[in-house]
Amino acid sequence: MNRDLKIGKRYRHFKLKYYRTIALYDSSIIGDGTLNTEEYRDYVVNVTDALTDEPVKVLVTKWELKDIPHQIIITDKKGVRLQGLYVLYTALYAPYQFYVRKVENFMSLTDKVKYPECSQEYRFEYADIWHPLTFK
């Protein structure tokens, strides 16, 4: 199985819900520091950190054709940039929330100790075929 993260594709979570990856955030190409999100003039969306349930902000600095973000910055609620490699993704079920998660966690193995009944090998698996039961 190819474990490369695919942006703009569907993934099935081990709890059998579907998500779409939206963007990859790499803090190493942006740098450190704090942003004043009140003065930020581009698009801002509130997102939940999937591990901590803490609110974070995703700031999109430029837009290219077809509404694809050129660069994103993810900050905590105080405006401090998150450090590391993160994936931004959205649920494909109501209420269609946005989430961020470290890439290594997104691509990690399912915790078989915590979820022994789970048959899926990885936390998120690429789902190239849409399953009709996902519309429940």
XYZ file of N, CA and C in Angstrom:
408
model
N 0.849 -1.185 0.000
C 0.000 0.000 0.000
C 0.890 1.243 0.000
N 0.564 2.188 -0.850
C 1.314 3.434 -0.931
C 0.894 4.350 0.212
N 1.847 4.731 1.064
C 1.539 5.551 2.225
C 1.898 7.014 2.018
N 2.085 7.444 0.774
C 2.295 8.861 0.506
C 0.978 9.593 0.703
N 1.032 10.742 1.370
C -0.172 11.541 1.585
C -0.592 12.196 0.281
N -1.840 12.043 -0.075
C -2.390 12.621 -1.295
C -3.303 13.783 -0.911
N -3.029 14.959 -1.432
C -3.838 16.137 -1.135
C -4.990 16.221 -2.128
N -6.181 16.564 -1.624
C -7.366 16.662 -2.465
C -8.053 15.328 -2.690
N -7.682 14.322 -1.902
C -8.247 12.977 -2.074
C -9.018 12.540 -0.837
N -9.859 11.515 -1.029
C -10.668 10.968 0.067
C -9.876 9.939 0.854
N -10.098 9.975 2.178
C -9.509 8.986 3.083
C -10.603 8.451 3.988
N -10.495 7.178 4.334
C -11.442 6.565 5.279
C -10.732 6.440 6.624
N -11.370 6.984 7.663
C -10.870 6.850 9.026
C -11.206 5.444 9.517
N -10.468 4.952 10.479
C -10.724 3.586 10.961
C -12.092 3.444 11.616
N -12.727 4.573 11.970
C -14.096 4.510 12.502
C -15.127 4.611 11.378
N -14.658 4.400 10.137
C -15.478 4.286 8.928
C -16.167 5.579 8.508
N -15.578 6.722 8.819
C -16.062 8.001 8.306
C -15.066 8.488 7.261
N -15.564 9.280 6.313
C -14.736 9.721 5.199
C -14.361 11.191 5.330
N -13.152 11.494 4.852
C -12.595 12.847 4.921
C -11.878 13.146 3.609
N -11.705 14.437 3.327
C -10.928 14.860 2.163
C -9.778 15.725 2.642
N -8.571 15.401 2.200
C -7.421 16.242 2.527
C -7.477 17.499 1.662
N -7.101 18.628 2.261
C -7.203 19.906 1.568
C -5.843 20.509 1.274
N -4.969 20.533 2.269
C -3.677 21.190 2.090
C -2.668 20.621 3.065
N -1.416 20.844 2.741
C -0.307 20.451 3.585
C 0.332 21.719 4.125
N 0.638 21.738 5.409
C 1.264 22.881 6.062
C 2.615 22.455 6.594
N 3.656 23.165 6.182
C 5.018 22.875 6.625
C 5.588 24.145 7.238
N 5.731 24.166 8.563
C 6.196 25.370 9.246
C 7.639 25.711 8.909
N 8.414 24.740 8.431
C 9.829 25.012 8.164
C 10.025 25.980 7.011
N 9.043 26.106 6.124
C 9.191 27.046 5.022
C 8.564 28.399 5.324
N 7.951 28.528 6.504
C 7.285 29.779 6.873
C 8.037 30.510 7.964
N 8.594 29.793 8.920
C 9.342 30.427 9.993
C 8.553 30.506 11.280
N 9.189 31.062 12.306
C 8.589 31.166 13.634
C 7.936 32.525 13.814
N 7.220 32.648 14.916
C 6.680 33.956 15.268
C 5.199 33.945 15.541
N 4.699 35.113 15.851
C 3.299 35.312 16.178
C 2.672 36.231 15.137
N 1.450 35.928 14.760
C 0.708 36.764 13.828
C -0.425 37.453 14.556
N -0.706 38.679 14.194
C -1.876 39.367 14.705
C -3.039 39.001 13.789
N -3.819 38.013 14.189
C -4.892 37.528 13.322
C -6.019 38.545 13.171
N -6.114 39.525 14.068
C -7.145 40.561 13.943
C -6.869 41.464 12.746
N -5.606 41.652 12.402
C -5.253 42.532 11.288
C -5.041 41.760 9.990
N -5.180 40.468 10.043
C -4.937 39.655 8.858
C -6.056 39.867 7.855
N -5.736 40.202 6.617
C -6.745 40.620 5.647
C -7.186 39.518 4.694
N -6.497 38.385 4.676
C -6.890 37.297 3.782
C -7.844 36.346 4.501
N -8.169 35.270 3.860
C -9.162 34.331 4.350
C -8.703 33.620 5.616
N -9.577 33.568 6.617
C -9.283 32.881 7.881
C -10.426 31.906 8.156
N -10.082 30.675 8.553
C -11.118 29.695 8.909
C -10.752 29.086 10.255
N -11.747 28.895 11.107
C -11.523 28.245 12.392
C -11.558 26.737 12.198
N -10.607 26.071 12.806
C -10.400 24.637 12.626
C -10.174 24.030 14.001
N -10.399 22.723 14.127
C -10.147 22.010 15.370
C -8.928 21.120 15.207
N -8.026 21.174 16.185
C -6.905 20.231 16.207
C -7.493 18.871 16.573
N -7.344 17.892 15.703
C -7.994 16.599 15.883
C -7.475 15.827 17.091
N -6.272 16.119 17.544
C -5.726 15.397 18.697
C -6.114 16.028 20.019
N -6.085 17.351 20.079
C -6.317 18.032 21.354
C -7.706 18.646 21.480
N -8.457 18.692 20.391
C -9.758 19.377 20.332
C -9.642 20.869 20.619
N -8.428 21.414 20.534
C -8.208 22.852 20.730
C -8.501 23.588 19.427
N -9.046 24.798 19.528
C -9.266 25.569 18.301
C -7.948 26.098 17.750
N -7.816 26.072 16.443
C -6.687 26.678 15.751
C -7.248 27.500 14.599
N -6.422 28.353 14.021
C -6.848 29.149 12.870
C -5.988 28.776 11.679
N -6.619 28.703 10.519
C -5.906 28.493 9.269
C -6.050 29.765 8.464
N -4.927 30.379 8.142
C -4.918 31.616 7.377
C -4.406 31.303 5.980
N -5.160 31.666 4.987
C -4.752 31.443 3.601
C -4.225 32.768 3.076
N -2.955 32.790 2.678
C -2.321 34.057 2.334
C -2.566 34.496 0.909
N -2.760 33.564 -0.010
C -3.031 33.923 -1.403
C -3.926 32.859 -2.006
N -4.669 33.250 -3.017
C -5.502 32.289 -3.730
C -5.074 32.245 -5.177
N -4.986 31.052 -5.723
C -4.697 30.885 -7.138
C -5.996 30.535 -7.851
N -5.900 30.141 -9.095
C -7.085 29.747 -9.849
C -7.771 28.560 -9.200
N -9.058 28.476 -9.352
C -9.881 27.363 -8.868
C -9.860 27.237 -7.340
N -9.653 28.326 -6.616
C -9.727 28.353 -5.148
C -8.784 27.374 -4.468
N -7.625 27.149 -5.025
C -6.627 26.294 -4.387
C -5.700 27.186 -3.570
N -5.549 26.933 -2.279
C -4.705 27.823 -1.474
C -3.249 27.750 -1.911
N -2.637 28.910 -2.060
C -1.234 28.990 -2.445
C -0.337 28.714 -1.238
N -0.675 29.307 -0.116
C 0.094 29.094 1.107
C -0.855 29.215 2.288
N -0.714 28.319 3.250
C -1.523 28.401 4.457
C -0.616 28.544 5.660
N -1.134 29.188 6.676
C -0.442 29.310 7.954
C -1.416 28.842 9.019
N -0.975 27.955 9.899
C -1.835 27.463 10.976
C -1.294 28.004 12.287
N -2.180 28.648 13.049
C -1.788 29.219 14.335
C -2.665 28.656 15.436
N -2.166 28.733 16.672
C -3.022 28.387 17.798
C -3.933 29.576 18.080
N -4.746 29.489 19.122
C -5.721 30.551 19.382
C -5.074 31.868 19.794
N -3.783 31.848 20.168
C -3.073 33.082 20.519
C -2.342 33.686 19.325
N -2.378 33.013 18.185
C -1.712 33.529 16.994
C -0.306 33.013 16.792
N 0.147 32.070 17.616
C 1.487 31.501 17.465
C 1.433 30.389 16.420
N 2.333 30.427 15.459
C 2.346 29.430 14.390
C 2.662 28.047 14.938
N 1.893 27.056 14.502
C 2.173 25.672 14.870
C 3.444 25.225 14.168
N 4.230 24.411 14.838
C 5.495 23.935 14.295
C 5.364 22.489 13.850
N 5.830 22.181 12.658
C 5.801 20.823 12.155
C 5.103 20.719 10.816
N 4.825 19.485 10.433
C 4.172 19.175 9.172
C 2.747 18.712 9.489
N 1.755 19.470 9.019
C 0.346 19.196 9.317
C -0.438 18.999 8.029
N -1.521 18.231 8.129
C -2.460 18.105 7.030
C -3.770 18.771 7.470
N -4.347 19.563 6.583
C -5.655 20.174 6.789
C -6.650 19.319 6.027
N -7.733 18.894 6.708
C -8.712 18.028 6.055
C -10.110 18.357 6.560
N -11.100 17.929 5.799
C -12.491 18.207 6.148
C -13.303 16.917 6.142
N -14.300 16.881 7.011
C -15.208 15.737 7.061
C -16.127 15.760 5.847
N -16.435 14.591 5.320
C -17.373 14.482 4.203
C -18.741 14.038 4.702
N -19.091 14.514 5.885
C -20.403 14.271 6.482
C -20.757 15.506 7.308
N -22.041 15.739 7.498
C -22.490 16.918 8.246
C -21.957 16.863 9.665
N -21.507 17.942 10.228
C -21.551 19.334 9.760
C -20.325 19.780 8.968
N -19.584 18.880 8.350
C -18.476 19.191 7.440
C -17.412 20.067 8.087
N -16.965 19.671 9.261
C -15.963 20.439 9.991
C -14.579 20.267 9.390
N -13.714 21.248 9.664
C -12.317 21.205 9.252
C -11.457 20.782 10.435
N -10.387 20.041 10.142
C -9.467 19.563 11.171
C -8.033 19.708 10.692
N -7.108 19.788 11.640
C -5.683 19.663 11.327
C -5.124 18.552 12.205
N -4.092 17.908 11.680
C -3.453 16.815 12.401
C -2.039 16.707 11.856
N -1.090 16.385 12.732
C 0.275 16.161 12.261
C 0.265 15.022 11.249
N 1.047 15.175 10.199
C 1.058 14.182 9.127
C 1.424 12.799 9.647
N 2.430 12.723 10.530
C 2.829 11.395 11.024
C 1.706 10.725 11.802
N 0.850 11.508 12.460
C -0.288 10.936 13.169
C -1.380 10.532 12.179
N -1.621 11.367 11.171
C -2.622 11.075 10.144
C -2.293 9.763 9.441
N -1.014 9.520 9.173
C -0.577 8.344 8.418
C -0.215 7.154 9.316
N -0.416 7.273 10.624
C 0.037 6.243 11.564
C -0.849 4.992 11.558
N -0.324 3.943 12.182
C -1.069 2.705 12.363
C -2.216 2.924 13.354
N -3.274 2.168 13.206
C -4.373 2.196 14.158
C -3.904 1.581 15.474
N -4.288 2.180 16.576
C -3.924 1.677 17.903
C -4.790 0.451 18.215
N -4.224 -0.730 18.007
C -4.970 -1.982 18.214
C -5.195 -2.297 19.691
N -4.436 -1.688 20.581
C -4.653 -1.868 22.015
C -5.908 -1.105 22.434
N -6.008 0.142 21.970
C -7.152 0.990 22.318
C -8.410 0.589 21.535
N -8.223 0.136 20.294
C -9.348 -0.240 19.422
C -9.133 -1.663 18.897
N -9.246 -2.686 19.746
C -8.945 -4.063 19.317
C -9.919 -4.603 18.269
N -11.122 -4.066 18.195
C -12.120 -4.552 17.236
C -11.920 -3.977 15.838
N -11.016 -3.020 15.692
C -10.809 -2.352 14.415
C -10.038 -3.251 13.454
N -10.537 -3.367 12.227
C -9.862 -4.201 11.234
C -8.964 -3.397 10.304
N -9.099 -2.076 10.305
C -8.293 -1.236 9.415
C -6.873 -1.105 9.955
N -5.880 -1.261 9.103
C -4.486 -1.252 9.539
C -4.004 0.140 9.950
N -4.384 1.155 9.180
C -3.927 2.521 9.437
C -5.072 3.405 9.908
N -4.721 4.473 10.638
C -5.721 5.425 11.139
C -6.561 5.979 9.990
N -5.904 6.451 8.935
C -6.578 6.917 7.723
C -6.014 6.142 6.547
N -6.905 5.632 5.705
C -6.479 4.915 4.512
C -7.087 5.568 3.285
N -6.266 5.698 2.259
C -6.700 6.284 0.998
C -7.891 5.498 0.468
N -8.949 6.209 0.113
C -10.181 5.569 -0.365
C -10.486 6.098 -1.757
N -9.955 5.420 -2.781
C -10.144 5.905 -4.138
C -11.514 5.570 -4.699
N -12.260 4.709 -4.031
C -13.608 4.354 -4.465
C -14.596 4.886 -3.434
N -15.605 5.607 -3.892
C -16.624 6.180 -2.995
C -17.621 5.107 -2.641
N -17.852 4.914 -1.359
C -18.789 3.896 -0.891
C -20.159 4.545 -0.676
N -21.243 3.984 -1.243
C -22.567 4.624 -1.147
C -23.107 4.710 0.280
N -22.646 3.889 1.192
C -23.155 3.943 2.554
C -22.608 5.125 3.347
N -21.698 5.905 2.773
C -21.140 7.056 3.472
C -22.095 8.228 3.506
N -23.227 8.136 2.834
C -24.178 9.245 2.806
C -25.230 9.153 3.891
N -25.047 8.252 4.848
C -26.015 8.113 5.949
C -25.989 9.311 6.835
